[in-house]
Amino acid sequence: MTIQWFPGHMTRAKRQIEEKLKLIDVVIELIDARIPQSSRNPMIDEIVGTKPRLMLLNKADLADPGRTAEWAAHFRSLGHEALAIDASSGSGVKEIPLKARELLREKIERQIAKGMKPRSVRALIVGIPNVGKSTLINRLAGRNVAVTGDRPGVTKGQQWIRSGSELELLDTPGILWPKFEDPLAGNLLAATGAIKEDVLHIDEVACFVLQTLAPHYGEVLKERYGLAELPAELPDTQSAAEVLEAIGRRRGCLAGGGHVDYEKAAGVLLRDLRSGKLGRLTLEKPGGGSAAAESK
């Protein structure tokens, strides 16, 4: 499945980020800890260049802790700082201002040596849609200043937001690239909810999820959906569709004539994946290994 999606407001966001970059001290890049590579926008490196970078692995409560630590080490090896957080619960969020200032330590020390009083750190927050930017900003601001939602693309414009006395934030709309050259990345983003479902065939996404999870989480799937049997491998869409049909029957997702409503069954599976009811999963590993499912 090839997915193309690039709303006009995201084109404007890219241009606006480039225009505001000279005002920024630190770039805070928010990614999904379950798919750290696929939830990165490859345009970000080009746009922000060598600006100090803090990588935030959000939704870490849904990801494998060991794999999250490996990803944090990976990003540090690239010269960035990294931190695992959960914006929804607030876990790790209080460390963000400190980490941002650490990235500017030498600059701040020089200012102090010259008798200057360092100002608050100006940070640009970037990330793909539905990765949790608005939720994070509200946490940092201590009040609801950004619109949140469980659908991608809820942030439509830029705004400056103060977080205490140490941090000023520039929020931007989520940016996704115009075409997913890697179909696997597109499917992983669709599976975790980063793409609006009205541009997807969610039954196809569900079949991809089953093919990805079956070799690693077979017992989890069998237990969750009361499946008597589940092959260790689902080599094609047809075999995955048969499992989806079984899930649909177990969950009462039926249409007229007793036939399974595949879209409804797919919705059940995807909601369970996204909410953590299937366990803590990381679907990629550092070093290019994609869809290497791990569990706790």
Coordinates of C-alpha atoms in Angstrom, one line a residue:
M1 CA 0.0 0.0 0.0
T2 CA 1.5 3.4 -1.0
I3 CA 0.2 6.3 1.0
Q4 CA 0.3 9.9 -0.2
W5 CA -0.7 12.7 2.1
F6 CA 0.5 16.2 2.3
P7 CA -2.1 18.8 3.3
G8 CA -1.5 22.4 2.3
H9 CA -1.0 23.6 5.8
M10 CA 2.0 21.4 6.2
T11 CA 3.7 23.0 3.2
R12 CA 3.2 26.3 4.9
A13 CA 4.5 24.9 8.1
K14 CA 7.8 23.9 6.4
R15 CA 8.3 27.3 5.0
Q16 CA 7.4 29.0 8.3
I17 CA 9.9 26.8 10.2
E18 CA 12.7 27.8 7.9
E19 CA 11.8 31.5 8.4
K20 CA 11.8 31.3 12.2
L21 CA 14.8 29.1 12.6
K22 CA 17.2 32.0 13.2
L23 CA 15.2 32.8 16.4
I24 CA 15.6 29.3 17.8
D25 CA 18.2 28.0 20.3
V26 CA 17.2 24.3 20.4
V27 CA 15.1 22.0 18.3
I28 CA 12.9 19.5 20.2
E29 CA 12.0 16.7 17.9
L30 CA 9.1 14.5 19.1
I31 CA 8.9 11.0 17.9
D32 CA 6.9 7.9 18.7
A33 CA 8.9 5.5 20.9
R34 CA 7.2 2.5 19.3
I35 CA 8.4 3.4 15.8
P36 CA 11.3 5.8 16.3
Q37 CA 12.6 5.7 12.8
S38 CA 9.4 5.7 10.8
S39 CA 7.9 8.5 13.0
R40 CA 10.8 10.8 12.0
N41 CA 10.3 13.2 9.1
P42 CA 13.4 13.0 6.9
M43 CA 12.9 16.6 5.9
I44 CA 13.6 17.8 9.5
D45 CA 17.4 17.1 9.3
E46 CA 17.5 19.2 6.2
I47 CA 15.4 22.0 7.6
V48 CA 17.0 22.5 11.0
G49 CA 20.6 21.7 10.1
T50 CA 23.0 21.7 12.9
K51 CA 20.8 23.3 15.6
P52 CA 21.2 21.5 19.0
R53 CA 18.6 18.7 19.0
L54 CA 16.7 17.1 21.8
M55 CA 15.0 13.8 20.8
L56 CA 11.9 13.0 22.8
L57 CA 10.7 9.4 22.6
N58 CA 7.1 10.0 23.4
K59 CA 4.5 7.3 24.3
A60 CA 7.4 5.4 26.0
D61 CA 4.8 3.8 28.3
L62 CA 3.6 1.8 25.2
A63 CA 7.1 0.9 24.0
D64 CA 9.6 -1.7 25.2
P65 CA 11.8 -0.1 27.8
G66 CA 14.9 -1.9 26.8
R67 CA 14.5 -1.0 23.1
T68 CA 13.7 2.6 24.1
A69 CA 17.1 2.8 25.9
E70 CA 18.8 1.5 22.8
W71 CA 17.2 4.2 20.7
A72 CA 18.2 6.9 23.1
A73 CA 21.8 5.7 23.0
H74 CA 21.6 5.6 19.2
F75 CA 20.5 9.3 19.0
R76 CA 23.2 10.3 21.4
S77 CA 25.7 8.6 19.1
L78 CA 24.5 10.9 16.4
G79 CA 25.3 14.0 18.6
H80 CA 21.7 14.6 19.9
E81 CA 20.4 14.5 23.4
A82 CA 17.6 12.0 24.0
L83 CA 14.9 11.5 26.6
A84 CA 12.0 9.0 27.0
I85 CA 8.7 10.6 28.0
D86 CA 5.0 10.1 28.2
A87 CA 3.3 13.4 27.5
S88 CA -0.1 12.1 28.5
S89 CA 0.9 11.1 32.1
G90 CA 3.7 13.7 32.3
S91 CA 6.4 11.1 32.9
G92 CA 9.8 12.6 32.1
V93 CA 8.4 16.0 31.0
K94 CA 9.9 17.9 33.9
E95 CA 13.4 17.0 32.7
I96 CA 12.9 18.7 29.3
P97 CA 13.9 22.3 30.3
L98 CA 17.1 20.9 32.0
K99 CA 18.0 18.9 29.0
A100 CA 17.5 21.9 26.7
R101 CA 19.8 24.0 28.8
E102 CA 22.4 21.3 28.9
L103 CA 22.6 21.5 25.1
L104 CA 23.4 25.2 25.4
R105 CA 25.8 24.8 28.4
E106 CA 28.9 26.3 26.7
K107 CA 26.9 29.2 25.3
I108 CA 25.3 29.9 28.7
E109 CA 28.7 29.7 30.5
R110 CA 30.2 32.2 28.1
Q111 CA 27.3 34.6 28.7
I112 CA 27.7 34.3 32.4
A113 CA 31.4 34.9 32.2
K114 CA 30.7 38.1 30.3
G115 CA 28.4 39.3 33.1
M116 CA 25.3 38.6 31.0
K117 CA 22.1 37.1 32.4
P118 CA 21.1 34.2 30.1
R119 CA 17.6 34.5 28.8
S120 CA 15.1 31.6 28.6
V121 CA 15.8 28.9 26.0
R122 CA 13.8 29.3 22.8
A123 CA 12.8 25.9 21.5
L124 CA 11.1 24.8 18.3
I125 CA 8.9 21.7 18.7
V126 CA 8.6 19.6 15.6
G127 CA 7.2 16.2 14.8
I128 CA 4.8 14.3 12.6
P129 CA 1.0 14.6 13.2
N130 CA -0.5 12.8 16.2
V131 CA 2.8 12.2 17.9
G132 CA 1.6 14.2 20.9
K133 CA 3.0 17.7 20.4
S134 CA -0.1 19.6 21.7
T135 CA -0.4 17.3 24.7
L136 CA 3.3 17.9 25.5
I137 CA 3.0 21.7 25.1
N138 CA 0.0 21.8 27.5
R139 CA 2.1 19.8 30.0
L140 CA 5.0 22.1 29.7
A141 CA 2.9 25.2 29.8
G142 CA 0.9 23.9 32.8
R143 CA -2.4 24.9 31.1
N144 CA -4.4 24.1 28.0
V145 CA -2.8 26.4 25.4
A146 CA -2.7 23.9 22.4
V147 CA -5.5 22.1 20.9
T148 CA -5.3 18.3 21.4
G149 CA -7.0 15.4 19.8
D150 CA -6.8 11.7 19.0
R151 CA -6.7 12.5 15.3
P152 CA -3.6 13.6 13.4
G153 CA -3.3 17.1 12.2
V154 CA -5.1 19.0 15.0
T155 CA -2.4 21.7 15.2
K156 CA -3.0 24.2 12.3
G157 CA -0.7 27.2 13.0
Q158 CA 2.4 28.4 14.8
Q159 CA 2.3 29.9 18.3
W160 CA 4.9 30.9 21.0
I161 CA 4.2 29.5 24.4
R162 CA 6.1 30.2 27.6
S163 CA 7.0 27.2 29.9
G164 CA 8.0 28.6 33.3
S165 CA 11.0 31.0 33.3
E166 CA 13.4 28.8 31.4
L167 CA 11.7 27.8 28.2
E168 CA 9.8 29.4 25.3
L169 CA 8.2 27.1 22.9
L170 CA 7.3 27.5 19.2
D171 CA 4.6 25.0 18.3
T172 CA 4.2 24.0 14.7
P173 CA 1.7 21.9 12.8
G174 CA 2.8 18.3 12.3
I175 CA 4.8 17.7 9.1
L176 CA 4.6 14.6 7.1
W177 CA 6.5 14.0 4.0
P178 CA 4.6 14.1 0.7
K179 CA 5.1 10.4 -0.2
F180 CA 6.2 7.4 1.8
E181 CA 9.0 6.0 -0.3
D182 CA 9.2 3.1 2.1
P183 CA 5.9 1.3 2.2
L184 CA 6.8 -0.3 5.5
A185 CA 7.2 3.1 7.1
G186 CA 3.8 4.1 5.8
N187 CA 2.2 1.0 7.2
L188 CA 3.8 1.5 10.6
L189 CA 2.6 5.1 10.7
A190 CA -0.8 4.0 9.7
A191 CA -0.8 1.2 12.3
T192 CA 0.1 3.6 15.2
G193 CA -2.5 6.2 14.1
A194 CA -0.2 8.9 12.7
I195 CA -2.3 9.1 9.5
K196 CA -6.0 9.9 9.2
E197 CA -8.0 6.8 8.8
D198 CA -10.2 8.3 6.1
V199 CA -7.3 8.1 3.6
L200 CA -6.6 4.5 4.5
H201 CA -8.0 1.0 3.9
I202 CA -7.9 0.1 7.5
D203 CA -8.6 -3.6 6.8
E204 CA -5.3 -3.6 4.8
V205 CA -3.5 -1.9 7.7
A206 CA -4.9 -4.5 10.1
C207 CA -3.6 -7.3 7.9
F208 CA -0.2 -5.7 7.9
V209 CA -0.3 -5.5 11.7
L210 CA -1.2 -9.2 11.9
Q211 CA 1.6 -10.2 9.6
T212 CA 4.0 -8.1 11.6
L213 CA 2.9 -9.3 15.0
A214 CA 2.2 -12.9 14.4
P215 CA 5.8 -14.1 14.5
H216 CA 6.6 -12.3 17.8
Y217 CA 3.3 -11.9 19.5
G218 CA 1.4 -15.0 18.5
E219 CA 0.5 -16.0 22.1
V220 CA -0.6 -12.4 22.8
L221 CA -3.0 -12.4 19.8
K222 CA -4.3 -15.8 20.6
E223 CA -5.1 -14.9 24.2
R224 CA -6.5 -11.4 23.4
Y225 CA -8.9 -12.7 20.8
G226 CA -9.5 -16.3 21.9
L227 CA -8.0 -17.8 18.8
A228 CA -7.6 -21.5 18.9
E229 CA -4.7 -21.5 16.5
L230 CA -2.5 -18.9 14.8
P231 CA 0.3 -19.7 12.3
A232 CA 3.8 -18.5 13.3
E233 CA 4.0 -16.7 9.9
L234 CA 1.3 -15.0 7.8
P235 CA 3.0 -14.9 4.5
D236 CA 0.4 -13.0 2.5
T237 CA -2.6 -10.8 2.8
Q238 CA -5.0 -13.6 2.4
S239 CA -3.7 -15.6 5.3
A240 CA -3.8 -12.4 7.5
A241 CA -7.4 -11.7 6.3
E242 CA -8.4 -15.2 7.5
V243 CA -7.1 -14.3 11.0
L244 CA -8.8 -10.9 10.9
E245 CA -12.0 -12.8 10.0
A246 CA -11.6 -15.0 13.0
I247 CA -11.0 -12.0 15.2
G248 CA -14.1 -10.4 13.8
R249 CA -16.3 -13.4 14.6
R250 CA -14.9 -13.6 18.1
R251 CA -15.7 -9.9 18.7
G252 CA -19.1 -10.0 17.0
C253 CA -18.1 -7.7 14.1
L254 CA -20.8 -9.1 11.8
A255 CA -22.7 -7.6 8.9
G256 CA -25.8 -8.8 7.1
G257 CA -26.1 -12.5 6.5
G258 CA -23.6 -13.3 9.3
H259 CA -20.6 -12.2 7.2
V260 CA -17.7 -10.5 9.0
D261 CA -17.4 -6.7 8.8
Y262 CA -13.7 -6.5 8.1
E263 CA -13.5 -2.8 8.7
K264 CA -15.1 -3.1 12.1
A265 CA -12.8 -6.0 13.0
A266 CA -9.8 -4.0 11.8
G267 CA -10.9 -1.1 14.1
V268 CA -10.9 -3.4 17.1
L269 CA -7.4 -4.6 16.4
L270 CA -6.0 -1.2 15.7
R271 CA -7.5 0.3 18.8
D272 CA -6.1 -2.5 20.9
L273 CA -2.6 -1.9 19.4
R274 CA -2.7 1.8 19.9
S275 CA -4.0 1.7 23.4
G276 CA -1.4 -0.8 24.6
K277 CA -3.9 -3.6 25.2
L278 CA -1.6 -5.9 23.2
G279 CA 1.3 -5.1 25.4
R280 CA 4.3 -2.8 25.2
L281 CA 5.7 -3.0 21.7
T282 CA 8.6 -1.5 19.8
L283 CA 8.4 -2.2 16.1
E284 CA 11.8 -1.0 15.0
K285 CA 15.3 -1.3 16.2
P286 CA 18.3 1.0 15.8
G287 CA 20.6 0.4 12.8
G288 CA 18.0 -0.1 10.1
G289 CA 16.1 -3.1 11.4
S290 CA 12.5 -2.3 10.8
A291 CA 9.5 -4.1 12.1
A292 CA 11.6 -6.0 14.5
A293 CA 8.9 -6.5 17.0
E294 CA 9.8 -6.8 20.6
S295 CA 7.7 -7.2 23.6
K296 CA 7.6 -7.1 27.4

